[in-house]
PDB file of N, CA and C in Angstrom:
ATOM      1  N   UNK A 335       1.002  -1.074  -0.063  1.00 87.00           N
ATOM      2  CA  UNK A 335      -0.160  -0.365  -0.144  1.00 87.00           C
ATOM      3  C   UNK A 335       0.893   1.104  -0.006  1.00 87.00           C
ATOM      4  N   UNK A 336       0.182   2.161  -0.631  1.00 93.00           N
ATOM      5  CA  UNK A 336       1.321   3.310  -0.898  1.00 93.00           C
ATOM      6  C   UNK A 336       0.504   4.530  -0.183  1.00 93.00           C
ATOM      7  N   UNK A 337       1.084   5.671   0.095  1.00 94.00           N
ATOM      8  CA  UNK A 337       0.656   6.934   0.511  1.00 94.00           C
ATOM      9  C   UNK A 337      -0.653   7.380  -0.493  1.00 94.00           C
ATOM     10  N   UNK A 338      -0.508   7.679  -2.020  1.00 95.00           N
ATOM     11  CA  UNK A 338      -1.360   7.969  -2.979  1.00 95.00           C
ATOM     12  C   UNK A 338      -2.756   7.095  -2.490  1.00 95.00           C
ATOM     13  N   UNK A 339      -2.376   5.849  -2.293  1.00 96.00           N
ATOM     14  CA  UNK A 339      -3.741   4.757  -2.076  1.00 96.00           C
ATOM     15  C   UNK A 339      -4.525   5.174  -1.202  1.00 96.00           C
ATOM     16  N   UNK A 340      -3.711   5.447   0.436  1.00 96.00           N
ATOM     17  CA  UNK A 340      -3.973   5.508   1.042  1.00 96.00           C
ATOM     18  C   UNK A 340      -5.178   7.446   1.099  1.00 96.00           C
ATOM     19  N   UNK A 341      -4.550   8.388   0.492  1.00 96.00           N
ATOM     20  CA  UNK A 341      -4.915   9.309   0.194  1.00 96.00           C
ATOM     21  C   UNK A 341      -6.220   9.131  -0.319  1.00 96.00           C
ATOM     22  N   UNK A 342      -6.345   8.491  -1.591  1.00 96.00           N
ATOM     23  CA  UNK A 342      -7.133   8.333  -2.395  1.00 96.00           C
ATOM     24  C   UNK A 342      -8.479   7.618  -1.883  1.00 96.00           C
ATOM     25  N   UNK A 343      -8.000   6.606  -0.823  1.00 96.00           N
ATOM     26  CA  UNK A 343      -9.439   6.152  -0.132  1.00 96.00           C
ATOM     27  C   UNK A 343      -9.835   6.791   0.863  1.00 96.00           C
ATOM     28  N   UNK A 344      -8.909   7.431   1.547  1.00 97.00           N
ATOM     29  CA  UNK A 344      -9.456   8.668   2.535  1.00 97.00           C
ATOM     30  C   UNK A 344     -10.359   9.832   2.200  1.00 97.00           C
ATOM     31  N   UNK A 345      -9.959  10.254   0.961  1.00 97.00           N
ATOM     32  CA  UNK A 345     -10.839  11.011  -0.048  1.00 97.00           C
ATOM     33  C   UNK A 345     -11.818  10.532  -0.488  1.00 97.00           C
ATOM     34  N   UNK A 346     -12.138   9.086  -0.472  1.00 97.00           N
ATOM     35  CA  UNK A 346     -13.500   8.796  -0.876  1.00 97.00           C
ATOM     36  C   UNK A 346     -14.635   8.525  -0.027  1.00 97.00           C
ATOM     37  N   UNK A 347     -14.237   8.955   0.985  1.00 97.00           N
ATOM     38  CA  UNK A 347     -15.078   8.700   2.526  1.00 97.00           C
ATOM     39  C   UNK A 347     -14.779   9.989   3.412  1.00 97.00           C
ATOM     40  N   UNK A 348     -14.196  11.181   2.898  1.00 97.00           N
ATOM     41  CA  UNK A 348     -14.408  12.461   3.122  1.00 97.00           C
ATOM     42  C   UNK A 348     -16.083  12.651   3.497  1.00 97.00           C
ATOM     43  N   UNK A 349     -16.196  13.198   4.902  1.00 95.00           N
ATOM     44  CA  UNK A 349     -17.640  13.383   5.683  1.00 95.00           C
ATOM     45  C   UNK A 349     -18.206  11.993   6.195  1.00 95.00           C
ATOM     46  N   UNK A 350     -17.727  11.054   6.344  1.00 95.00           N
ATOM     47  CA  UNK A 350     -18.323   9.750   6.550  1.00 95.00           C
ATOM     48  C   UNK A 350     -18.154   9.338   7.622  1.00 95.00           C
ATOM     49  N   UNK A 351     -18.754   9.041   8.191  1.00 94.00           N
ATOM     50  CA  UNK A 351     -18.218   8.322   9.707  1.00 94.00           C
ATOM     51  C   UNK A 351     -17.863   7.203   9.390  1.00 94.00           C
ATOM     52  N   UNK A 352     -16.589   7.225  10.365  1.00 96.00           N
ATOM     53  CA  UNK A 352     -15.812   5.783  10.104  1.00 96.00           C
ATOM     54  C   UNK A 352     -15.054   5.390  11.511  1.00 96.00           C
ATOM     55  N   UNK A 353     -14.819   4.195  11.825  1.00 96.00           N
ATOM     56  CA  UNK A 353     -14.178   4.001  13.206  1.00 96.00           C
ATOM     57  C   UNK A 353     -12.859   3.563  12.943  1.00 96.00           C
ATOM     58  N   UNK A 354     -12.153   4.287  13.853  1.00 96.00           N
ATOM     59  CA  UNK A 354     -10.270   4.133  14.276  1.00 96.00           C
ATOM     60  C   UNK A 354     -10.377   3.443  15.323  1.00 96.00           C
ATOM     61  N   UNK A 355      -9.166   2.659  14.874  1.00 97.00           N
ATOM     62  CA  UNK A 355      -8.844   1.620  15.909  1.00 97.00           C
ATOM     63  C   UNK A 355      -6.935   2.440  16.098  1.00 97.00           C
ATOM     64  N   UNK A 356      -6.719   2.656  17.269  1.00 95.00           N
ATOM     65  CA  UNK A 356      -4.973   3.399  17.455  1.00 95.00           C
ATOM     66  C   UNK A 356      -4.517   2.540  18.264  1.00 95.00           C
ATOM     67  N   UNK A 357      -3.425   1.674  18.048  1.00 95.00           N
ATOM     68  CA  UNK A 357      -2.533   0.822  18.535  1.00 95.00           C
ATOM     69  C   UNK A 357      -1.605   1.992  19.613  1.00 95.00           C
ATOM     70  N   UNK A 358      -1.477   2.038  20.473  1.00 92.00           N
ATOM     71  CA  UNK A 358      -0.923   2.698  21.641  1.00 92.00           C
ATOM     72  C   UNK A 358       0.528   1.949  22.208  1.00 92.00           C
ATOM     73  N   UNK A 359       0.420   0.459  21.729  1.00 91.00           N
ATOM     74  CA  UNK A 359       1.393  -0.536  21.737  1.00 91.00           C
ATOM     75  C   UNK A 359       1.085  -0.876  23.328  1.00 91.00           C
ATOM     76  N   UNK A 360       1.815  -1.767  23.443  1.00 93.00           N
ATOM     77  CA  UNK A 360       2.041  -2.966  24.693  1.00 93.00           C
ATOM     78  C   UNK A 360       0.110  -3.818  24.686  1.00 93.00           C
ATOM     79  N   UNK A 361      -0.148  -4.096  23.646  1.00 92.00           N
ATOM     80  CA  UNK A 361      -1.962  -4.320  23.872  1.00 92.00           C
ATOM     81  C   UNK A 361      -2.688  -3.298  24.346  1.00 92.00           C
ATOM     82  N   UNK A 362      -2.385  -2.141  24.069  1.00 95.00           N
ATOM     83  CA  UNK A 362      -3.360  -1.215  24.665  1.00 95.00           C
ATOM     84  C   UNK A 362      -4.306  -0.300  23.075  1.00 95.00           C
ATOM     85  N   UNK A 363      -5.175   0.156  23.100  1.00 95.00           N
ATOM     86  CA  UNK A 363      -5.891   0.657  21.862  1.00 95.00           C
ATOM     87  C   UNK A 363      -6.730   1.711  22.575  1.00 95.00           C
ATOM     88  N   UNK A 364      -7.394   2.574  21.602  1.00 93.00           N
ATOM     89  CA  UNK A 364      -8.184   2.994  21.570  1.00 93.00           C
ATOM     90  C   UNK A 364      -9.138   3.112  20.153  1.00 93.00           C
ATOM     91  N   UNK A 365     -10.078   3.464  20.653  1.00 94.00           N
ATOM     92  CA  UNK A 365     -11.245   3.253  19.571  1.00 94.00           C
ATOM     93  C   UNK A 365     -12.286   4.464  19.603  1.00 94.00           C
ATOM     94  N   UNK A 366     -12.256   5.226  18.391  1.00 91.00           N
ATOM     95  CA  UNK A 366     -12.949   6.316  17.913  1.00 91.00           C
ATOM     96  C   UNK A 366     -13.898   6.073  16.819  1.00 91.00           C
ATOM     97  N   UNK A 367     -15.130   6.793  17.061  1.00 93.00           N
ATOM     98  CA  UNK A 367     -16.180   6.816  15.806  1.00 93.00           C
ATOM     99  C   UNK A 367     -16.024   8.441  15.359  1.00 93.00           C
ATOM    100  N   UNK A 368     -15.702   8.541  14.068  1.00 95.00           N
ATOM    101  CA  UNK A 368     -15.365   9.739  14.012  1.00 95.00           C
ATOM    102  C   UNK A 368     -15.729  10.389  12.600  1.00 95.00           C
ATOM    103  N   UNK A 369     -15.463  11.376  11.950  1.00 95.00           N
ATOM    104  CA  UNK A 369     -15.710  11.686  10.653  1.00 95.00           C
ATOM    105  C   UNK A 369     -14.556  12.354   9.940  1.00 95.00           C
ATOM    106  N   UNK A 370     -14.396  11.862   9.009  1.00 96.00           N
ATOM    107  CA  UNK A 370     -12.854  11.973   8.474  1.00 96.00           C
ATOM    108  C   UNK A 370     -13.212  13.653   7.622  1.00 96.00           C
ATOM    109  N   UNK A 371     -12.476  14.690   8.236  1.00 96.00           N
ATOM    110  CA  UNK A 371     -13.083  16.043   7.750  1.00 96.00           C
ATOM    111  C   UNK A 371     -11.626  16.472   6.258  1.00 96.00           C
ATOM    112  N   UNK A 372     -10.667  16.451   6.651  1.00 97.00           N
ATOM    113  CA  UNK A 372      -9.726  17.174   5.653  1.00 97.00           C
ATOM    114  C   UNK A 372      -8.785  16.495   5.309  1.00 97.00           C
ATOM    115  N   UNK A 373      -7.846  16.366   4.269  1.00 97.00           N
ATOM    116  CA  UNK A 373      -6.992  15.340   3.964  1.00 97.00           C
ATOM    117  C   UNK A 373      -5.693  17.155   3.596  1.00 97.00           C
ATOM    118  N   UNK A 374      -4.636  16.657   4.279  1.00 97.00           N
ATOM    119  CA  UNK A 374      -3.503  17.168   3.768  1.00 97.00           C
ATOM    120  C   UNK A 374      -2.425  16.540   2.828  1.00 97.00           C
ATOM    121  N   UNK A 375      -1.183  17.200   2.928  1.00 95.00           N
ATOM    122  CA  UNK A 375       0.019  16.847   2.426  1.00 95.00           C
ATOM    123  C   UNK A 375       0.196  15.573   2.687  1.00 95.00           C
ATOM    124  N   UNK A 376       0.874  15.810   4.218  1.00 95.00           N
ATOM    125  CA  UNK A 376       1.113  14.645   5.070  1.00 95.00           C
ATOM    126  C   UNK A 376       0.574  13.799   6.372  1.00 95.00           C
ATOM    127  N   UNK A 377      -1.015  14.801   6.668  1.00 97.00           N
ATOM    128  CA  UNK A 377      -1.501  14.078   7.730  1.00 97.00           C
ATOM    129  C   UNK A 377      -3.081  14.119   7.327  1.00 97.00           C
ATOM    130  N   UNK A 378      -4.243  13.735   8.029  1.00 97.00           N
ATOM    131  CA  UNK A 378      -5.467  13.917   7.714  1.00 97.00           C
ATOM    132  C   UNK A 378      -6.259  14.690   9.232  1.00 97.00           C
ATOM    133  N   UNK A 379      -7.379  14.997   9.154  1.00 97.00           N
ATOM    134  CA  UNK A 379      -7.918  15.425  10.261  1.00 97.00           C
ATOM    135  C   UNK A 379      -9.195  14.546  10.333  1.00 97.00           C
ATOM    136  N   UNK A 380      -9.587  14.219  11.782  1.00 96.00           N
ATOM    137  CA  UNK A 380     -11.122  13.381  11.808  1.00 96.00           C
ATOM    138  C   UNK A 380     -11.405  14.475  13.329  1.00 96.00           C
ATOM    139  N   UNK A 381     -12.668  14.328  12.956  1.00 96.00           N
ATOM    140  CA  UNK A 381     -13.708  14.919  14.337  1.00 96.00           C
ATOM    141  C   UNK A 381     -14.367  14.063  15.165  1.00 96.00           C
ATOM    142  N   UNK A 382     -14.028  13.954  16.186  1.00 93.00           N
ATOM    143  CA  UNK A 382     -14.860  13.078  17.506  1.00 93.00           C
ATOM    144  C   UNK A 382     -16.038  14.233  18.101  1.00 93.00           C
ATOM    145  N   UNK A 383     -17.067  13.542  17.901  1.00 82.00           N
ATOM    146  CA  UNK A 383     -18.156  13.904  18.598  1.00 82.00           C
ATOM    147  C   UNK A 383     -18.354  13.687  20.163  1.00 82.00           C
ATOM    148  N   UNK A 384     -18.069  14.198  20.959  1.00 75.00           N
ATOM    149  CA  UNK A 384     -18.511  13.329  22.317  1.00 75.00           C
ATOM    150  C   UNK A 384     -19.163  14.312  23.153  1.00 75.00           C
ATOM    151  N   UNK A 385     -20.550  14.067  22.950  1.00 73.00           N
ATOM    152  CA  UNK A 385     -21.626  14.855  24.192  1.00 73.00           C
ATOM    153  C   UNK A 385     -21.193  16.678  24.068  1.00 73.00           C
ATOM    154  N   UNK A 386     -21.958  16.857  23.089  1.00 71.00           N
ATOM    155  CA  UNK A 386     -21.600  18.338  22.873  1.00 71.00           C
ATOM    156  C   UNK A 386     -20.054  19.046  23.071  1.00 71.00           C
ATOM    157  N   UNK A 387     -19.476  18.140  22.711  1.00 82.00           N
ATOM    158  CA  UNK A 387     -17.743  18.790  22.400  1.00 82.00           C
ATOM    159  C   UNK A 387     -17.099  18.184  21.536  1.00 82.00           C
ATOM    160  N   UNK A 388     -16.811  18.442  20.497  1.00 87.00           N
ATOM    161  CA  UNK A 388     -16.024  18.018  19.221  1.00 87.00           C
ATOM    162  C   UNK A 388     -14.719  18.595  19.568  1.00 87.00           C
ATOM    163  N   UNK A 389     -13.890  17.278  18.609  1.00 93.00           N
ATOM    164  CA  UNK A 389     -12.665  17.248  19.361  1.00 93.00           C
ATOM    165  C   UNK A 389     -11.995  17.028  17.820  1.00 93.00           C
ATOM    166  N   UNK A 390     -11.009  17.604  16.993  1.00 95.00           N
ATOM    167  CA  UNK A 390     -10.069  17.422  16.402  1.00 95.00           C
ATOM    168  C   UNK A 390      -9.098  16.814  16.306  1.00 95.00           C
ATOM    169  N   UNK A 391      -8.871  15.426  15.817  1.00 94.00           N
ATOM    170  CA  UNK A 391      -7.396  14.560  15.671  1.00 94.00           C
ATOM    171  C   UNK A 391      -6.522  14.586  14.583  1.00 94.00           C
ATOM    172  N   UNK A 392      -5.304  14.470  14.351  1.00 96.00           N
ATOM    173  CA  UNK A 392      -4.789  14.168  13.185  1.00 96.00           C
ATOM    174  C   UNK A 392      -4.196  13.308  13.589  1.00 96.00           C
ATOM    175  N   UNK A 393      -3.871  12.606  12.159  1.00 96.00           N
ATOM    176  CA  UNK A 393      -2.992  11.143  11.873  1.00 96.00           C
ATOM    177  C   UNK A 393      -2.217  11.340  10.508  1.00 96.00           C
ATOM    178  N   UNK A 394      -1.198  10.581  10.760  1.00 97.00           N
ATOM    179  CA  UNK A 394      -0.356  10.475   9.154  1.00 97.00           C
ATOM    180  C   UNK A 394      -0.860   9.238   8.364  1.00 97.00           C
ATOM    181  N   UNK A 395      -0.311   9.753   7.433  1.00 97.00           N
ATOM    182  CA  UNK A 395      -0.766   8.658   6.138  1.00 97.00           C
ATOM    183  C   UNK A 395       0.163   7.571   6.355  1.00 97.00           C
ATOM    184  N   UNK A 396       1.439   7.418   7.023  1.00 96.00           N
ATOM    185  CA  UNK A 396       2.145   6.414   7.226  1.00 96.00           C
ATOM    186  C   UNK A 396       1.869   5.686   8.263  1.00 96.00           C
ATOM    187  N   UNK A 397       0.844   6.173   9.124  1.00 96.00           N
ATOM    188  CA  UNK A 397       0.335   5.302  10.606  1.00 96.00           C
ATOM    189  C   UNK A 397      -1.013   4.439  10.036  1.00 96.00           C
ATOM    190  N   UNK A 398      -1.551   4.836   8.750  1.00 96.00           N
ATOM    191  CA  UNK A 398      -2.408   3.431   8.075  1.00 96.00           C
ATOM    192  C   UNK A 398      -1.386   2.429   7.886  1.00 96.00           C
ATOM    193  N   UNK A 399      -0.685   3.029   6.656  1.00 96.00           N
ATOM    194  CA  UNK A 399       0.413   1.902   6.119  1.00 96.00           C
ATOM    195  C   UNK A 399       1.425   0.689   6.958  1.00 96.00           C
ATOM    196  N   UNK A 400       1.848   1.563   8.266  1.00 95.00           N
ATOM    197  CA  UNK A 400       2.207   0.743   9.574  1.00 95.00           C
ATOM    198  C   UNK A 400       1.583   0.062  10.350  1.00 95.00           C
ATOM    199  N   UNK A 401       0.352   0.139  10.219  1.00 94.00           N
ATOM    200  CA  UNK A 401      -1.018  -0.318  10.954  1.00 94.00           C
ATOM    201  C   UNK A 401      -1.008   0.208  12.308  1.00 94.00           C
ATOM    202  N   UNK A 402      -0.476   1.660  12.277  1.00 95.00           N
ATOM    203  CA  UNK A 402      -0.545   2.128  13.716  1.00 95.00           C
ATOM    204  C   UNK A 402      -2.005   2.254  14.035  1.00 95.00           C
ATOM    205  N   UNK A 403      -2.475   2.756  13.107  1.00 96.00           N
ATOM    206  CA  UNK A 403      -3.895   2.844  13.057  1.00 96.00           C
ATOM    207  C   UNK A 403      -4.908   1.988  12.220  1.00 96.00           C
ATOM    208  N   UNK A 404      -6.270   1.622  12.857  1.00 97.00           N
ATOM    209  CA  UNK A 404      -6.694   0.713  11.174  1.00 97.00           C
ATOM    210  C   UNK A 404      -8.052   1.471  10.924  1.00 97.00           C
ATOM    211  N   UNK A 405      -8.373   1.637   9.688  1.00 97.00           N
ATOM    212  CA  UNK A 405      -9.653   2.481   9.587  1.00 97.00           C
ATOM    213  C   UNK A 405     -10.907   1.422   8.942  1.00 97.00           C
ATOM    214  N   UNK A 406     -11.898   1.208   9.818  1.00 96.00           N
ATOM    215  CA  UNK A 406     -13.286   0.615   9.317  1.00 96.00           C
ATOM    216  C   UNK A 406     -13.748   1.492   8.756  1.00 96.00           C
ATOM    217  N   UNK A 407     -14.055   1.714   7.585  1.00 93.00           N
ATOM    218  CA  UNK A 407     -15.267   2.074   6.626  1.00 93.00           C
ATOM    219  C   UNK A 407     -17.209   1.665   6.852  1.00 93.00           C
TER     220      UNK A 407
END
């Protein structure tokens, strides 16, 4: 998988609700239900909606390639 393929896949899902599973290491994971907001050259932004409070997180495309995060569309 290349960065261009990851960008194209994310571009197809801008505005969609997806689930991101983030590997923190040592068998620790965080799971987020997010909306893909924006794509940039090296990172993409997602928005979490938590009970009247939204939070923006950023991830790099290499996180997807190295399987640090897993995105379920």
